[in-house]
Amino acid sequence: MKDGKTIGLALSGGAAKGFAHLGVLQAMDELGYSPDYLSGTSAGAIAAAFYADGYTPKEILQILCSYKLMNFIRPGWIKTGLMRTSGFYRILTTHLHAERIEDLKMPTWICMTNLNTGKAEYHNNGSLARKILASCSIPVMFKPVTINNQLMVDGGVCDNLPVAPLIGKAEIIIAVNVNPILYQEIKPGLRSIAERVFQLSVNNHLNNRNFLPDLLIEPEKINGSGYFSLGSAPEYFNIGYESALNSLNNFLQK
């Protein structure tokens, strides 16, 4: 806490770039400003859930880096998605102690997009692993997750930086966007173009926000690598850590 005030931390989506969130959490812990409330979209939901489950940032990094990409996702060629995510679900249920969101050690909200209503939803109860899976289900690439007879997909479609559930709860809100829009060389391939279009799309929603966090951290050095570059995880962690130290030190001195 800063001056005894509670802190809410919102973590954006960004696939493998989400490892930078762990670096941010490491910096906050070292400075003595650990969050009291958490919210996350997609990769941010993964980081938030593991942290709220009692793991340290470095433990989370170690666990997730112990797997290969094919352990998380595999080609599926099913009607509702190109990739299967059953491996990712098994990883979540294997390592997360809490089965339900409300069982986590701190209040946590997981953002997902309801395809039926076309709106973002912020869940702070129910099956933890299943709702993380929904929050990470990039449309077309991954199969939507059915929750309460509604089709749920990646929260980034409607809100990639879920500050909303923290409003009125935390006195200081910090948000981390690991998808800053910077110049990037794009190869003329389907995958690279699809990743860039999705990145631009989710960031467009950030520009339309009606509210801003007290501190926005955007690790600019993270730009350029692919969404599923798990081999870059330690680098992303360090980028998030350094960016957070600089931003937090400046913010806390005000």
CSV table of C-alpha atoms in Angstrom, one decimal:
chain,number,residue,atom,x,y,z
A,1,MET,CA,0.0,0.0,0.0
A,2,LYS,CA,1.0,3.6,-0.6
A,3,ASP,CA,0.3,5.7,2.5
A,4,GLY,CA,-1.9,3.0,3.8
A,5,LYS,CA,-4.1,3.0,0.7
A,6,THR,CA,-5.3,-0.2,-1.0
A,7,ILE,CA,-3.9,-1.1,-4.4
A,8,GLY,CA,-5.8,-2.7,-7.3
A,9,LEU,CA,-3.8,-4.2,-10.2
A,10,ALA,CA,-5.3,-4.8,-13.7
A,11,LEU,CA,-3.3,-7.0,-16.0
A,12,SER,CA,-3.9,-7.0,-19.8
A,13,GLY,CA,-3.9,-9.9,-22.2
A,14,GLY,CA,-0.9,-10.5,-24.5
A,15,ALA,CA,-0.3,-14.3,-24.7
A,16,ALA,CA,3.5,-15.0,-24.0
A,17,LYS,CA,4.1,-11.3,-23.4
A,18,GLY,CA,2.1,-11.8,-20.3
A,19,PHE,CA,5.2,-13.1,-18.6
A,20,ALA,CA,6.0,-9.4,-18.2
A,21,HIS,CA,3.2,-9.2,-15.7
A,22,LEU,CA,5.2,-11.5,-13.4
A,23,GLY,CA,8.1,-9.1,-13.5
A,24,VAL,CA,5.8,-6.3,-12.5
A,25,LEU,CA,4.5,-8.3,-9.6
A,26,GLN,CA,8.1,-9.1,-8.6
A,27,ALA,CA,8.9,-5.4,-8.5
A,28,MET,CA,5.8,-4.6,-6.5
A,29,ASP,CA,6.6,-7.3,-4.0
A,30,GLU,CA,10.2,-6.0,-3.6
A,31,LEU,CA,9.1,-2.4,-3.1
A,32,GLY,CA,6.5,-3.5,-0.5
A,33,TYR,CA,3.5,-2.5,-2.6
A,34,SER,CA,1.8,-5.8,-3.3
A,35,PRO,CA,-1.7,-5.5,-4.7
A,36,ASP,CA,-4.8,-6.0,-2.6
A,37,TYR,CA,-7.1,-6.6,-5.5
A,38,LEU,CA,-6.4,-8.2,-8.9
A,39,SER,CA,-8.1,-8.3,-12.3
A,40,GLY,CA,-6.9,-9.9,-15.5
A,41,THR,CA,-7.7,-10.6,-19.1
A,42,SER,CA,-6.3,-13.6,-20.9
A,43,ALA,CA,-2.6,-13.9,-20.0
A,44,GLY,CA,-3.2,-11.3,-17.3
A,45,ALA,CA,-5.9,-13.6,-15.9
A,46,ILE,CA,-3.3,-16.4,-15.7
A,47,ALA,CA,-0.8,-14.2,-13.8
A,48,ALA,CA,-3.4,-12.8,-11.5
A,49,ALA,CA,-4.9,-16.3,-10.6
A,50,PHE,CA,-1.5,-17.9,-9.9
A,51,TYR,CA,-0.4,-14.9,-7.8
A,52,ALA,CA,-3.7,-14.8,-5.9
A,53,ASP,CA,-3.3,-18.5,-5.3
A,54,GLY,CA,-0.2,-17.9,-3.3
A,55,TYR,CA,2.6,-18.5,-5.8
A,56,THR,CA,5.5,-16.0,-6.0
A,57,PRO,CA,6.2,-14.4,-9.5
A,58,LYS,CA,9.3,-16.5,-9.9
A,59,GLU,CA,7.5,-19.7,-9.0
A,60,ILE,CA,4.9,-19.0,-11.6
A,61,LEU,CA,7.6,-18.3,-14.2
A,62,GLN,CA,9.3,-21.6,-13.3
A,63,ILE,CA,6.1,-23.6,-13.5
A,64,LEU,CA,4.9,-22.2,-16.8
A,65,CYS,CA,8.4,-22.4,-18.4
A,66,SER,CA,8.6,-26.1,-17.5
A,67,TYR,CA,6.2,-26.9,-20.3
A,68,LYS,CA,6.6,-26.7,-24.1
A,69,LEU,CA,4.1,-24.9,-26.3
A,70,MET,CA,2.6,-28.2,-27.5
A,71,ASN,CA,1.8,-29.0,-23.8
A,72,PHE,CA,-0.5,-25.9,-23.8
A,73,ILE,CA,-2.1,-26.1,-27.2
A,74,ARG,CA,-2.2,-28.5,-30.2
A,75,PRO,CA,-3.7,-28.4,-33.7
A,76,GLY,CA,-7.3,-29.4,-33.4
A,77,TRP,CA,-9.1,-28.5,-36.7
A,78,ILE,CA,-12.4,-28.6,-34.9
A,79,LYS,CA,-15.5,-26.7,-36.1
A,80,THR,CA,-15.2,-24.0,-33.5
A,81,GLY,CA,-11.4,-23.5,-33.2
A,82,LEU,CA,-8.2,-24.4,-34.9
A,83,MET,CA,-6.3,-25.4,-31.7
A,84,ARG,CA,-7.2,-27.6,-28.8
A,85,THR,CA,-6.6,-26.3,-25.3
A,86,SER,CA,-7.2,-29.4,-23.2
A,87,GLY,CA,-3.5,-29.5,-22.3
A,88,PHE,CA,-3.6,-25.9,-21.0
A,89,TYR,CA,-6.7,-26.8,-18.9
A,90,ARG,CA,-4.8,-29.7,-17.4
A,91,ILE,CA,-1.8,-27.5,-16.5
A,92,LEU,CA,-4.2,-25.1,-14.7
A,93,THR,CA,-6.0,-27.8,-12.7
A,94,THR,CA,-2.7,-29.5,-11.9
A,95,HIS,CA,-1.0,-26.4,-10.3
A,96,LEU,CA,-3.8,-24.2,-9.0
A,97,HIS,CA,-4.7,-25.0,-5.5
A,98,ALA,CA,-8.0,-23.1,-5.5
A,99,GLU,CA,-10.8,-24.7,-7.5
A,100,ARG,CA,-13.0,-21.6,-7.4
A,101,ILE,CA,-12.2,-17.9,-7.9
A,102,GLU,CA,-13.7,-17.1,-4.5
A,103,ASP,CA,-11.2,-19.5,-2.9
A,104,LEU,CA,-8.2,-17.4,-3.9
A,105,LYS,CA,-6.2,-15.6,-1.3
A,106,MET,CA,-7.2,-12.2,-2.5
A,107,PRO,CA,-10.2,-10.7,-4.4
A,108,THR,CA,-9.7,-11.5,-8.1
A,109,TRP,CA,-11.8,-10.8,-11.3
A,110,ILE,CA,-11.3,-12.6,-14.5
A,111,CYS,CA,-12.4,-10.8,-17.7
A,112,MET,CA,-14.0,-12.6,-20.6
A,113,THR,CA,-16.2,-11.7,-23.6
A,114,ASN,CA,-19.7,-13.0,-23.8
A,115,LEU,CA,-20.3,-13.6,-27.5
A,116,ASN,CA,-24.1,-13.8,-27.0
A,117,THR,CA,-24.4,-10.3,-25.5
A,118,GLY,CA,-21.3,-8.8,-27.1
A,119,LYS,CA,-20.1,-7.4,-23.8
A,120,ALA,CA,-17.2,-8.0,-21.3
A,121,GLU,CA,-18.0,-9.8,-18.1
A,122,TYR,CA,-15.9,-9.8,-14.9
A,123,HIS,CA,-16.2,-13.0,-12.9
A,124,ASN,CA,-15.1,-13.2,-9.3
A,125,ASN,CA,-16.7,-16.6,-8.5
A,126,GLY,CA,-17.1,-20.0,-10.1
A,127,SER,CA,-14.7,-22.5,-11.6
A,128,LEU,CA,-11.2,-20.9,-11.7
A,129,ALA,CA,-9.6,-23.0,-14.4
A,130,ARG,CA,-12.6,-23.0,-16.7
A,131,LYS,CA,-13.0,-19.2,-16.5
A,132,ILE,CA,-9.3,-18.6,-17.1
A,133,LEU,CA,-9.6,-20.9,-20.2
A,134,ALA,CA,-12.5,-18.8,-21.4
A,135,SER,CA,-10.6,-15.5,-20.8
A,136,CYS,CA,-7.8,-16.9,-23.0
A,137,SER,CA,-9.9,-18.3,-25.8
A,138,ILE,CA,-8.9,-16.2,-28.8
A,139,PRO,CA,-11.8,-16.4,-31.3
A,140,VAL,CA,-11.4,-18.7,-34.2
A,141,MET,CA,-8.0,-19.9,-32.9
A,142,PHE,CA,-9.5,-21.5,-29.8
A,143,LYS,CA,-12.9,-23.1,-29.1
A,144,PRO,CA,-15.2,-20.8,-27.1
A,145,VAL,CA,-16.1,-22.0,-23.5
A,146,THR,CA,-19.7,-22.4,-22.6
A,147,ILE,CA,-20.6,-20.9,-19.2
A,148,ASN,CA,-24.3,-20.6,-18.1
A,149,ASN,CA,-25.4,-21.5,-21.7
A,150,GLN,CA,-23.4,-18.5,-23.1
A,151,LEU,CA,-20.4,-18.7,-25.4
A,152,MET,CA,-17.3,-17.0,-23.8
A,153,VAL,CA,-14.1,-16.0,-25.5
A,154,ASP,CA,-11.0,-13.9,-24.9
A,155,GLY,CA,-11.7,-11.0,-22.7
A,156,GLY,CA,-9.5,-8.8,-24.9
A,157,VAL,CA,-12.2,-8.7,-27.6
A,158,CYS,CA,-14.1,-6.2,-25.4
A,159,ASP,CA,-11.8,-5.2,-22.6
A,160,ASN,CA,-8.1,-6.0,-22.7
A,161,LEU,CA,-7.2,-4.0,-19.7
A,162,PRO,CA,-9.9,-4.7,-17.0
A,163,VAL,CA,-9.7,-1.7,-14.8
A,164,ALA,CA,-13.6,-1.6,-14.4
A,165,PRO,CA,-14.0,-4.2,-11.6
A,166,LEU,CA,-11.4,-2.4,-9.5
A,167,ILE,CA,-13.3,1.0,-9.6
A,168,GLY,CA,-14.7,1.8,-6.1
A,169,LYS,CA,-12.8,-1.0,-4.4
A,170,ALA,CA,-9.1,-0.1,-4.6
A,171,GLU,CA,-7.9,3.4,-3.6
A,172,ILE,CA,-5.0,3.3,-6.1
A,173,ILE,CA,-5.4,1.5,-9.4
A,174,ILE,CA,-2.3,0.3,-11.4
A,175,ALA,CA,-2.7,-1.2,-14.9
A,176,VAL,CA,-0.2,-3.0,-17.0
A,177,ASN,CA,-0.6,-3.2,-20.7
A,178,VAL,CA,1.9,-5.6,-22.3
A,179,ASN,CA,0.5,-4.8,-25.8
A,180,PRO,CA,1.7,-1.2,-26.5
A,181,ILE,CA,1.3,-0.2,-30.1
A,182,LEU,CA,4.8,0.5,-31.5
A,183,TYR,CA,6.3,0.3,-35.0
A,184,GLN,CA,6.9,-3.4,-35.9
A,185,GLU,CA,8.2,-5.2,-38.9
A,186,ILE,CA,5.5,-7.5,-40.1
A,187,LYS,CA,6.2,-10.6,-42.2
A,188,PRO,CA,3.6,-11.2,-44.9
A,189,GLY,CA,2.3,-14.5,-43.3
A,190,LEU,CA,-1.1,-15.4,-42.1
A,191,ARG,CA,0.0,-15.9,-38.5
A,192,SER,CA,2.0,-12.7,-38.1
A,193,ILE,CA,-0.8,-10.6,-39.8
A,194,ALA,CA,-3.5,-12.2,-37.6
A,195,GLU,CA,-1.5,-11.5,-34.4
A,196,ARG,CA,-0.9,-7.9,-35.4
A,197,VAL,CA,-4.6,-7.3,-36.3
A,198,PHE,CA,-5.7,-8.8,-33.0
A,199,GLN,CA,-3.2,-6.6,-31.2
A,200,LEU,CA,-4.4,-3.5,-32.9
A,201,SER,CA,-8.1,-4.4,-32.3
A,202,VAL,CA,-7.7,-5.0,-28.5
A,203,ASN,CA,-5.7,-1.8,-28.1
A,204,ASN,CA,-8.4,0.2,-29.9
A,205,HIS,CA,-10.6,-0.5,-26.9
A,206,LEU,CA,-8.0,1.1,-24.6
A,207,ASN,CA,-8.3,4.3,-26.5
A,208,ASN,CA,-12.0,4.4,-25.9
A,209,ARG,CA,-11.8,3.9,-22.1
A,210,ASN,CA,-14.0,6.3,-20.0
A,211,PHE,CA,-11.6,6.0,-17.1
A,212,LEU,CA,-7.9,5.7,-16.6
A,213,PRO,CA,-5.8,4.0,-13.9
A,214,ASP,CA,-3.7,6.1,-11.5
A,215,LEU,CA,-0.6,4.5,-13.0
A,216,LEU,CA,-0.3,2.8,-16.4
A,217,ILE,CA,2.7,0.7,-17.0
A,218,GLU,CA,3.5,-0.2,-20.7
A,219,PRO,CA,6.8,-2.1,-21.1
A,220,GLU,CA,7.8,-0.8,-24.5
A,221,LYS,CA,10.9,-3.0,-24.9
A,222,ILE,CA,8.5,-6.0,-25.2
A,223,ASN,CA,7.4,-5.1,-28.7
A,224,GLY,CA,8.3,-7.3,-31.7
A,225,SER,CA,8.1,-10.9,-30.6
A,226,GLY,CA,5.3,-13.3,-31.4
A,227,TYR,CA,2.3,-14.1,-29.2
A,228,PHE,CA,3.5,-17.7,-28.5
A,229,SER,CA,7.2,-17.2,-28.0
A,230,LEU,CA,7.5,-19.1,-24.7
A,231,GLY,CA,11.3,-19.1,-25.1
A,232,SER,CA,11.3,-15.4,-24.5
A,233,ALA,CA,9.6,-15.7,-21.1
A,234,PRO,CA,12.6,-14.9,-18.9
A,235,GLU,CA,13.3,-11.9,-21.2
A,236,TYR,CA,9.7,-10.7,-20.9
A,237,PHE,CA,9.9,-11.1,-17.1
A,238,ASN,CA,13.0,-8.9,-16.9
A,239,ILE,CA,11.4,-6.3,-19.2
A,240,GLY,CA,8.3,-6.1,-17.0
A,241,TYR,CA,10.4,-6.0,-13.8
A,242,GLU,CA,12.6,-3.1,-15.1
A,243,SER,CA,9.7,-1.2,-16.5
A,244,ALA,CA,7.8,-1.5,-13.2
A,245,LEU,CA,10.7,-0.5,-11.1
A,246,ASN,CA,11.1,2.8,-13.1
A,247,SER,CA,7.4,3.5,-13.2
A,248,LEU,CA,6.7,2.7,-9.6
A,249,ASN,CA,9.6,4.6,-8.2
A,250,ASN,CA,8.5,7.7,-10.1
A,251,PHE,CA,4.9,7.3,-9.1
A,252,LEU,CA,5.7,6.7,-5.4
A,253,GLN,CA,7.9,9.8,-5.2
A,254,LYS,CA,5.0,12.0,-6.1
